């Protein structure tokens, strides 16, 4: 009888822990997806809602480099950037995570040339990004330490 009771308690605890991990992973995926949809479609003001306060400077920097020519290219785009969260590296009860996101059909700023401070938008068919995330006040946030860099991309 004691064994059955202990088994029930163990199963209940295990189930509760698993539910906590699943809840956090769902929240992580939702925040990463929401951020990326906004960021890679150049909706920078709304993208800031999914970042830590110290990450906002990077979004402001990206936004300050967008030109009228860039906006014209983006407005003419037929399909917005598509986002797919592919991996979440997280362990309960940690308050940090690393989320991998595949972004398709997006435009990225080429490196700014130092002489004229000019840049061009470059089309990418696919890019793979890793975003560090942190839990602050029971909410997951993207923590940027620079502009997003793709580990794999293709130019078209």
Short mmCIF file of N, CA and C in Angstrom, two decimals:
data_model
loop_
_atom_site.label_atom_id
_atom_site.label_comp_id
_atom_site.label_asym_id
_atom_site.label_seq_id
_atom_site.Cartn_x
_atom_site.Cartn_y
_atom_site.Cartn_z
N UNK A 1 0.82 -1.19 0.00
CA UNK A 1 0.00 0.00 0.00
C UNK A 1 0.87 1.26 0.00
N UNK A 2 1.99 1.20 0.79
CA UNK A 2 2.89 2.35 0.85
C UNK A 2 3.52 2.61 -0.51
N UNK A 3 3.84 1.55 -1.23
CA UNK A 3 4.47 1.69 -2.54
C UNK A 3 3.52 2.39 -3.50
N UNK A 4 2.24 2.02 -3.49
CA UNK A 4 1.27 2.66 -4.36
C UNK A 4 1.14 4.14 -4.04
N UNK A 5 1.11 4.47 -2.76
CA UNK A 5 0.99 5.87 -2.34
C UNK A 5 2.21 6.67 -2.80
N UNK A 6 3.41 6.13 -2.61
CA UNK A 6 4.63 6.80 -3.03
C UNK A 6 4.69 6.95 -4.55
N UNK A 7 4.24 5.95 -5.25
CA UNK A 7 4.21 6.00 -6.71
C UNK A 7 3.26 7.09 -7.19
N UNK A 8 2.12 7.22 -6.57
CA UNK A 8 1.15 8.26 -6.93
C UNK A 8 1.73 9.64 -6.66
N UNK A 9 2.36 9.83 -5.51
CA UNK A 9 2.97 11.11 -5.17
C UNK A 9 4.09 11.44 -6.16
N UNK A 10 4.94 10.47 -6.47
CA UNK A 10 6.02 10.67 -7.42
C UNK A 10 5.48 11.07 -8.80
N UNK A 11 4.46 10.37 -9.26
CA UNK A 11 3.87 10.66 -10.57
C UNK A 11 3.25 12.07 -10.60
N UNK A 12 2.61 12.45 -9.51
CA UNK A 12 2.01 13.78 -9.44
C UNK A 12 3.08 14.87 -9.48
N UNK A 13 4.16 14.68 -8.74
CA UNK A 13 5.26 15.65 -8.75
C UNK A 13 5.91 15.73 -10.12
N UNK A 14 6.15 14.59 -10.73
CA UNK A 14 6.76 14.56 -12.06
C UNK A 14 5.87 15.26 -13.07
N UNK A 15 4.58 15.00 -13.00
CA UNK A 15 3.63 15.62 -13.92
C UNK A 15 3.60 17.14 -13.73
N UNK A 16 3.65 17.60 -12.49
CA UNK A 16 3.65 19.04 -12.21
C UNK A 16 4.91 19.70 -12.76
N UNK A 17 6.05 19.05 -12.60
CA UNK A 17 7.31 19.59 -13.13
C UNK A 17 7.26 19.64 -14.65
N UNK A 18 6.77 18.59 -15.28
CA UNK A 18 6.68 18.55 -16.74
C UNK A 18 5.76 19.65 -17.25
N UNK A 19 4.65 19.90 -16.54
CA UNK A 19 3.72 20.94 -16.95
C UNK A 19 4.38 22.30 -16.87
N UNK A 20 5.20 22.53 -15.84
CA UNK A 20 5.92 23.80 -15.71
C UNK A 20 6.88 24.02 -16.87
N UNK A 21 7.61 22.99 -17.26
CA UNK A 21 8.54 23.08 -18.39
C UNK A 21 7.77 23.36 -19.68
N UNK A 22 6.66 22.64 -19.88
CA UNK A 22 5.86 22.85 -21.09
C UNK A 22 5.29 24.27 -21.14
N UNK A 23 4.79 24.78 -20.00
CA UNK A 23 4.25 26.14 -19.95
C UNK A 23 5.33 27.16 -20.31
N UNK A 24 6.53 26.99 -19.74
CA UNK A 24 7.62 27.92 -20.04
C UNK A 24 8.02 27.83 -21.51
N UNK A 25 8.07 26.64 -22.06
CA UNK A 25 8.45 26.49 -23.46
C UNK A 25 7.42 27.12 -24.39
N UNK A 26 6.15 27.01 -24.04
CA UNK A 26 5.10 27.66 -24.84
C UNK A 26 5.28 29.17 -24.77
N UNK A 27 5.51 29.70 -23.59
CA UNK A 27 5.72 31.15 -23.44
C UNK A 27 6.97 31.60 -24.19
N UNK A 28 8.05 30.85 -24.08
CA UNK A 28 9.28 31.19 -24.80
C UNK A 28 9.03 31.24 -26.30
N UNK A 29 8.37 30.24 -26.84
CA UNK A 29 8.09 30.19 -28.27
C UNK A 29 7.20 31.36 -28.70
N UNK A 30 6.19 31.67 -27.90
CA UNK A 30 5.29 32.77 -28.24
C UNK A 30 6.01 34.11 -28.26
N UNK A 31 6.85 34.37 -27.26
CA UNK A 31 7.57 35.64 -27.20
C UNK A 31 8.59 35.73 -28.34
N UNK A 32 9.33 34.65 -28.58
CA UNK A 32 10.31 34.66 -29.67
C UNK A 32 9.62 34.89 -31.02
N UNK A 33 8.52 34.20 -31.25
CA UNK A 33 7.78 34.36 -32.49
C UNK A 33 7.26 35.79 -32.64
N UNK A 34 6.64 36.32 -31.59
CA UNK A 34 6.09 37.67 -31.64
C UNK A 34 7.18 38.71 -31.91
N UNK A 35 8.31 38.56 -31.23
CA UNK A 35 9.42 39.49 -31.44
C UNK A 35 9.90 39.42 -32.88
N UNK A 36 10.17 38.21 -33.36
CA UNK A 36 10.74 38.04 -34.70
C UNK A 36 9.80 38.51 -35.80
N UNK A 37 8.52 38.22 -35.67
CA UNK A 37 7.55 38.70 -36.67
C UNK A 37 7.65 40.22 -36.78
N UNK A 38 7.72 40.89 -35.66
CA UNK A 38 7.79 42.35 -35.69
C UNK A 38 9.16 42.85 -36.14
N UNK A 39 10.22 42.28 -35.59
CA UNK A 39 11.56 42.75 -35.90
C UNK A 39 11.89 42.55 -37.38
N UNK A 40 11.67 41.36 -37.90
CA UNK A 40 12.07 41.06 -39.27
C UNK A 40 11.10 41.64 -40.31
N UNK A 41 9.98 42.18 -39.86
CA UNK A 41 9.08 42.92 -40.75
C UNK A 41 9.17 44.43 -40.46
N UNK A 42 10.22 44.82 -39.77
CA UNK A 42 10.59 46.22 -39.51
C UNK A 42 9.53 46.99 -38.72
N UNK A 43 8.82 46.32 -37.86
CA UNK A 43 7.91 46.99 -36.94
C UNK A 43 8.65 47.12 -35.60
N UNK A 44 9.66 47.98 -35.59
CA UNK A 44 10.55 48.10 -34.44
C UNK A 44 9.86 48.57 -33.16
N UNK A 45 8.93 49.54 -33.22
CA UNK A 45 8.28 49.95 -31.96
C UNK A 45 7.59 48.80 -31.24
N UNK A 46 6.91 47.94 -31.98
CA UNK A 46 6.23 46.80 -31.34
C UNK A 46 7.22 45.71 -30.94
N UNK A 47 8.32 45.56 -31.68
CA UNK A 47 9.33 44.56 -31.33
C UNK A 47 9.91 44.86 -29.94
N UNK A 48 10.01 46.13 -29.60
CA UNK A 48 10.57 46.52 -28.30
C UNK A 48 9.76 45.96 -27.13
N UNK A 49 8.48 45.69 -27.34
CA UNK A 49 7.63 45.17 -26.27
C UNK A 49 8.05 43.77 -25.82
N UNK A 50 8.89 43.10 -26.58
CA UNK A 50 9.29 41.73 -26.26
C UNK A 50 10.75 41.62 -25.82
N UNK A 51 11.38 42.77 -25.55
CA UNK A 51 12.80 42.81 -25.20
C UNK A 51 13.01 43.30 -23.77
N UNK A 52 14.19 43.00 -23.25
CA UNK A 52 14.60 43.60 -21.98
C UNK A 52 14.85 45.09 -22.22
N UNK A 53 14.81 45.86 -21.16
CA UNK A 53 15.03 47.30 -21.29
C UNK A 53 16.39 47.62 -21.90
N UNK A 54 17.43 46.88 -21.51
CA UNK A 54 18.76 47.16 -22.04
C UNK A 54 18.92 46.71 -23.50
N UNK A 55 17.97 45.97 -24.04
CA UNK A 55 18.02 45.54 -25.44
C UNK A 55 17.43 46.59 -26.37
N UNK A 56 16.66 47.49 -25.84
CA UNK A 56 15.97 48.48 -26.66
C UNK A 56 16.92 49.34 -27.48
N UNK A 57 18.12 49.57 -26.95
CA UNK A 57 19.08 50.42 -27.68
C UNK A 57 19.44 49.81 -29.03
N UNK A 58 19.45 48.47 -29.11
CA UNK A 58 19.79 47.81 -30.38
C UNK A 58 18.67 47.97 -31.40
N UNK A 59 17.45 47.93 -30.93
CA UNK A 59 16.32 48.13 -31.85
C UNK A 59 16.27 49.58 -32.29
N UNK A 60 16.53 50.49 -31.37
CA UNK A 60 16.57 51.91 -31.73
C UNK A 60 17.68 52.17 -32.75
N UNK A 61 18.82 51.51 -32.57
CA UNK A 61 19.92 51.65 -33.53
C UNK A 61 19.49 51.16 -34.91
N UNK A 62 18.88 49.98 -34.96
CA UNK A 62 18.43 49.44 -36.25
C UNK A 62 17.42 50.38 -36.89
N UNK A 63 16.47 50.87 -36.10
CA UNK A 63 15.44 51.76 -36.63
C UNK A 63 16.04 53.07 -37.14
N UNK A 64 17.06 53.55 -36.47
CA UNK A 64 17.65 54.83 -36.88
C UNK A 64 18.40 54.73 -38.20
N UNK A 65 18.68 53.52 -38.65
CA UNK A 65 19.40 53.32 -39.90
C UNK A 65 18.49 52.99 -41.08
N UNK A 66 17.20 52.96 -40.86
CA UNK A 66 16.25 52.68 -41.94
C UNK A 66 16.02 53.96 -42.73
N UNK A 67 16.16 53.86 -44.05
CA UNK A 67 15.97 55.02 -44.93
C UNK A 67 14.63 54.93 -45.66
N UNK A 68 14.27 56.00 -46.33
CA UNK A 68 13.05 56.00 -47.15
C UNK A 68 13.16 54.95 -48.26
N UNK A 69 14.35 54.80 -48.81
CA UNK A 69 14.57 53.78 -49.85
C UNK A 69 14.31 52.38 -49.28
N UNK A 70 14.76 52.14 -48.05
CA UNK A 70 14.52 50.85 -47.40
C UNK A 70 13.02 50.61 -47.23
N UNK A 71 12.32 51.62 -46.77
CA UNK A 71 10.88 51.49 -46.55
C UNK A 71 10.15 51.18 -47.85
N UNK A 72 10.60 51.80 -48.94
CA UNK A 72 9.98 51.54 -50.23
C UNK A 72 10.15 50.07 -50.61
N UNK A 73 11.35 49.54 -50.42
CA UNK A 73 11.61 48.12 -50.71
C UNK A 73 10.70 47.24 -49.87
N UNK A 74 10.58 47.56 -48.59
CA UNK A 74 9.76 46.75 -47.68
C UNK A 74 8.28 46.83 -48.04
N UNK A 75 7.80 48.02 -48.42
CA UNK A 75 6.39 48.15 -48.79
C UNK A 75 6.06 47.37 -50.05
N UNK A 76 7.03 47.22 -50.95
CA UNK A 76 6.81 46.49 -52.20
C UNK A 76 6.92 44.98 -52.04
N UNK A 77 7.37 44.55 -50.89
CA UNK A 77 7.52 43.12 -50.63
C UNK A 77 6.15 42.46 -50.62
N UNK A 78 6.01 41.38 -51.39
CA UNK A 78 4.73 40.69 -51.49
C UNK A 78 4.42 39.83 -50.27
N UNK A 79 5.45 39.20 -49.71
CA UNK A 79 5.27 38.29 -48.59
C UNK A 79 6.10 38.76 -47.41
N UNK A 80 5.50 38.88 -46.24
CA UNK A 80 6.29 39.27 -45.07
C UNK A 80 7.23 38.14 -44.64
N UNK A 81 8.18 38.49 -43.81
CA UNK A 81 9.09 37.47 -43.27
C UNK A 81 8.29 36.41 -42.52
N UNK A 82 8.68 35.16 -42.71
CA UNK A 82 8.01 34.04 -42.04
C UNK A 82 8.92 33.50 -40.94
N UNK A 83 8.34 33.21 -39.79
CA UNK A 83 9.08 32.83 -38.61
C UNK A 83 8.71 31.41 -38.19
N UNK A 84 9.74 30.63 -37.78
CA UNK A 84 9.49 29.29 -37.26
C UNK A 84 10.46 29.02 -36.11
N UNK A 85 9.94 28.89 -34.91
CA UNK A 85 10.76 28.56 -33.74
C UNK A 85 11.08 27.07 -33.84
N UNK A 86 12.39 26.74 -33.89
CA UNK A 86 12.77 25.34 -34.12
C UNK A 86 13.38 24.65 -32.90
N UNK A 87 13.89 25.42 -31.94
CA UNK A 87 14.51 24.79 -30.78
C UNK A 87 14.47 25.73 -29.59
N UNK A 88 14.28 25.14 -28.41
CA UNK A 88 14.30 25.89 -27.16
C UNK A 88 15.21 25.15 -26.20
N UNK A 89 16.29 25.80 -25.80
CA UNK A 89 17.21 25.21 -24.81
C UNK A 89 16.89 25.85 -23.47
N UNK A 90 16.21 25.09 -22.61
CA UNK A 90 15.72 25.60 -21.34
C UNK A 90 15.59 24.45 -20.35
N UNK A 91 15.95 24.71 -19.12
CA UNK A 91 15.77 23.71 -18.07
C UNK A 91 15.13 24.37 -16.86
N UNK A 92 14.11 23.75 -16.33
CA UNK A 92 13.42 24.21 -15.11
C UNK A 92 14.40 24.13 -13.96
N UNK A 93 14.54 25.00 -13.04
CA UNK A 93 13.83 26.26 -12.85
C UNK A 93 14.63 27.47 -13.36
N UNK A 94 15.44 27.28 -14.38
CA UNK A 94 16.29 28.35 -14.88
C UNK A 94 15.45 29.53 -15.38
N UNK A 95 16.05 30.71 -15.35
CA UNK A 95 15.37 31.91 -15.83
C UNK A 95 16.04 32.42 -17.10
N UNK A 96 16.80 31.56 -17.77
CA UNK A 96 17.40 31.91 -19.05
C UNK A 96 17.13 30.79 -20.05
N UNK A 97 17.18 31.15 -21.30
CA UNK A 97 16.95 30.17 -22.37
C UNK A 97 17.62 30.67 -23.64
N UNK A 98 17.80 29.77 -24.57
CA UNK A 98 18.31 30.11 -25.90
C UNK A 98 17.33 29.52 -26.90
N UNK A 99 16.74 30.39 -27.72
CA UNK A 99 15.72 29.98 -28.67
C UNK A 99 16.28 30.11 -30.08
N UNK A 100 16.13 29.06 -30.87
CA UNK A 100 16.57 29.07 -32.27
C UNK A 100 15.36 29.31 -33.16
N UNK A 101 15.53 30.25 -34.08
CA UNK A 101 14.44 30.65 -34.96
C UNK A 101 14.93 30.62 -36.41
N UNK A 102 14.13 30.04 -37.29
CA UNK A 102 14.39 30.09 -38.72
C UNK A 102 13.50 31.19 -39.30
N UNK A 103 14.13 32.11 -40.04
CA UNK A 103 13.40 33.22 -40.65
C UNK A 103 13.53 33.06 -42.16
N UNK A 104 12.39 33.12 -42.84
CA UNK A 104 12.38 33.00 -44.29
C UNK A 104 11.88 34.29 -44.92
N UNK A 105 12.42 34.60 -46.11
CA UNK A 105 11.99 35.75 -46.90
C UNK A 105 12.09 37.07 -46.13
N UNK A 106 13.29 37.40 -45.72
CA UNK A 106 13.46 38.64 -44.97
C UNK A 106 14.54 39.51 -45.60
N UNK A 107 14.48 40.78 -45.26
CA UNK A 107 15.46 41.76 -45.71
C UNK A 107 16.30 42.15 -44.52
N UNK A 108 17.60 42.27 -44.76
CA UNK A 108 18.52 42.66 -43.70
C UNK A 108 19.41 43.78 -44.22
N UNK A 109 19.83 44.64 -43.32
CA UNK A 109 20.72 45.71 -43.73
C UNK A 109 22.11 45.17 -43.96
N UNK A 110 22.67 45.51 -45.12
CA UNK A 110 24.05 45.19 -45.40
C UNK A 110 24.91 46.05 -44.48
N UNK A 111 26.16 45.72 -44.36
CA UNK A 111 27.04 46.52 -43.50
C UNK A 111 27.11 47.95 -44.01
N UNK A 112 27.11 48.88 -43.08
CA UNK A 112 27.17 50.29 -43.44
C UNK A 112 28.60 50.62 -43.84
N UNK A 113 28.74 51.22 -45.01
CA UNK A 113 30.07 51.60 -45.47
C UNK A 113 30.51 52.85 -44.71
N UNK A 114 31.73 52.83 -44.19
CA UNK A 114 32.19 53.90 -43.31
C UNK A 114 32.33 55.24 -44.02
N UNK A 115 32.69 55.26 -45.31
CA UNK A 115 32.92 56.53 -46.00
C UNK A 115 31.65 57.36 -46.10
N UNK A 116 30.60 56.76 -46.63
CA UNK A 116 29.38 57.52 -46.89
C UNK A 116 28.25 57.22 -45.93
N UNK A 117 28.48 56.34 -44.99
CA UNK A 117 27.42 55.88 -44.09
C UNK A 117 26.19 55.41 -44.87
N UNK A 118 26.45 54.66 -45.93
CA UNK A 118 25.37 54.15 -46.76
C UNK A 118 25.25 52.64 -46.53
N UNK A 119 24.04 52.15 -46.61
CA UNK A 119 23.83 50.71 -46.55
C UNK A 119 22.77 50.34 -47.57
N UNK A 120 22.66 49.08 -47.84
CA UNK A 120 21.61 48.59 -48.72
C UNK A 120 20.92 47.43 -48.03
N UNK A 121 19.68 47.21 -48.38
CA UNK A 121 18.98 46.04 -47.87
C UNK A 121 19.33 44.85 -48.74
N UNK A 122 19.53 43.72 -48.08
CA UNK A 122 19.88 42.49 -48.78
C UNK A 122 18.79 41.46 -48.48
N UNK A 123 18.27 40.85 -49.54
CA UNK A 123 17.23 39.83 -49.39
C UNK A 123 17.88 38.51 -48.99
N UNK A 124 17.26 37.82 -48.04
CA UNK A 124 17.71 36.49 -47.63
C UNK A 124 16.51 35.54 -47.72
N UNK A 125 16.75 34.41 -48.34
CA UNK A 125 15.69 33.41 -48.42
C UNK A 125 15.49 32.71 -47.08
N UNK A 126 16.61 32.37 -46.40
CA UNK A 126 16.53 31.69 -45.11
C UNK A 126 17.67 32.15 -44.23
N UNK A 127 17.37 32.35 -42.95
CA UNK A 127 18.39 32.65 -41.96
C UNK A 127 18.06 31.93 -40.67
N UNK A 128 19.08 31.54 -39.93
CA UNK A 128 18.89 30.86 -38.65
C UNK A 128 19.48 31.76 -37.57
N UNK A 129 18.66 32.09 -36.58
CA UNK A 129 19.06 33.00 -35.53
C UNK A 129 18.90 32.34 -34.16
N UNK A 130 19.78 32.70 -33.25
CA UNK A 130 19.68 32.23 -31.86
C UNK A 130 19.49 33.47 -30.99
N UNK A 131 18.42 33.43 -30.19
CA UNK A 131 18.09 34.55 -29.33
C UNK A 131 18.18 34.15 -27.86
N UNK A 132 19.07 34.81 -27.10
CA UNK A 132 19.07 34.59 -25.65
C UNK A 132 17.80 35.20 -25.07
N UNK A 133 17.22 34.52 -24.10
CA UNK A 133 16.01 35.04 -23.45
C UNK A 133 16.18 34.94 -21.95
N UNK A 134 15.50 35.83 -21.25
CA UNK A 134 15.58 35.87 -19.80
C UNK A 134 14.17 36.09 -19.25
N UNK A 135 13.90 35.49 -18.11
CA UNK A 135 12.61 35.65 -17.47
C UNK A 135 12.71 36.79 -16.45
N UNK A 136 11.91 37.83 -16.65
CA UNK A 136 11.89 38.98 -15.77
C UNK A 136 10.45 39.23 -15.32
N UNK A 137 10.24 39.26 -14.03
CA UNK A 137 8.90 39.48 -13.46
C UNK A 137 7.86 38.55 -14.10
N UNK A 138 8.20 37.26 -14.14
CA UNK A 138 7.32 36.21 -14.67
C UNK A 138 6.99 36.34 -16.15
N UNK A 139 7.79 37.11 -16.90
CA UNK A 139 7.58 37.23 -18.34
C UNK A 139 8.91 37.00 -19.06
N UNK A 140 8.88 36.24 -20.13
CA UNK A 140 10.07 36.00 -20.92
C UNK A 140 10.33 37.17 -21.85
N UNK A 141 11.60 37.55 -22.00
CA UNK A 141 12.02 38.67 -22.84
C UNK A 141 13.25 38.27 -23.65
N UNK A 142 13.36 38.83 -24.84
CA UNK A 142 14.57 38.69 -25.66
C UNK A 142 15.64 39.58 -25.05
N UNK A 143 16.85 39.04 -24.91
CA UNK A 143 17.97 39.85 -24.41
C UNK A 143 18.98 39.98 -25.56
N UNK A 144 19.02 41.17 -26.14
CA UNK A 144 19.90 41.42 -27.27
C UNK A 144 21.24 41.98 -26.78
N UNK A 145 22.30 41.45 -27.33
CA UNK A 145 23.64 41.96 -27.03
C UNK A 145 24.26 42.53 -28.30
N UNK A 146 23.44 42.73 -29.30
CA UNK A 146 23.83 43.25 -30.60
C UNK A 146 22.68 43.01 -31.55
N UNK A 147 22.86 43.40 -32.81
CA UNK A 147 21.83 43.12 -33.80
C UNK A 147 21.83 41.63 -34.12
N UNK A 148 20.67 41.07 -34.43
CA UNK A 148 20.61 39.64 -34.75
C UNK A 148 21.53 39.29 -35.92
N UNK A 149 22.25 38.21 -35.77
CA UNK A 149 23.17 37.71 -36.80
C UNK A 149 22.77 36.28 -37.15
N UNK A 150 22.59 36.04 -38.43
CA UNK A 150 22.24 34.70 -38.85
C UNK A 150 23.46 33.81 -38.91
N UNK A 151 23.31 32.60 -38.41
CA UNK A 151 24.37 31.62 -38.51
C UNK A 151 24.41 30.98 -39.88
N UNK A 152 23.29 31.05 -40.59
CA UNK A 152 23.19 30.47 -41.93
C UNK A 152 22.21 31.32 -42.72
N UNK A 153 22.61 31.74 -43.87
CA UNK A 153 21.69 32.49 -44.71
C UNK A 153 22.01 32.26 -46.18
N UNK A 154 21.05 32.62 -47.02
CA UNK A 154 21.28 32.52 -48.45
C UNK A 154 20.80 33.81 -49.09
N UNK A 155 21.58 34.36 -49.98
CA UNK A 155 21.21 35.57 -50.72
C UNK A 155 20.50 35.15 -52.00
N UNK A 156 19.45 35.89 -52.33
CA UNK A 156 18.76 35.64 -53.61
C UNK A 156 18.55 36.94 -54.31
#
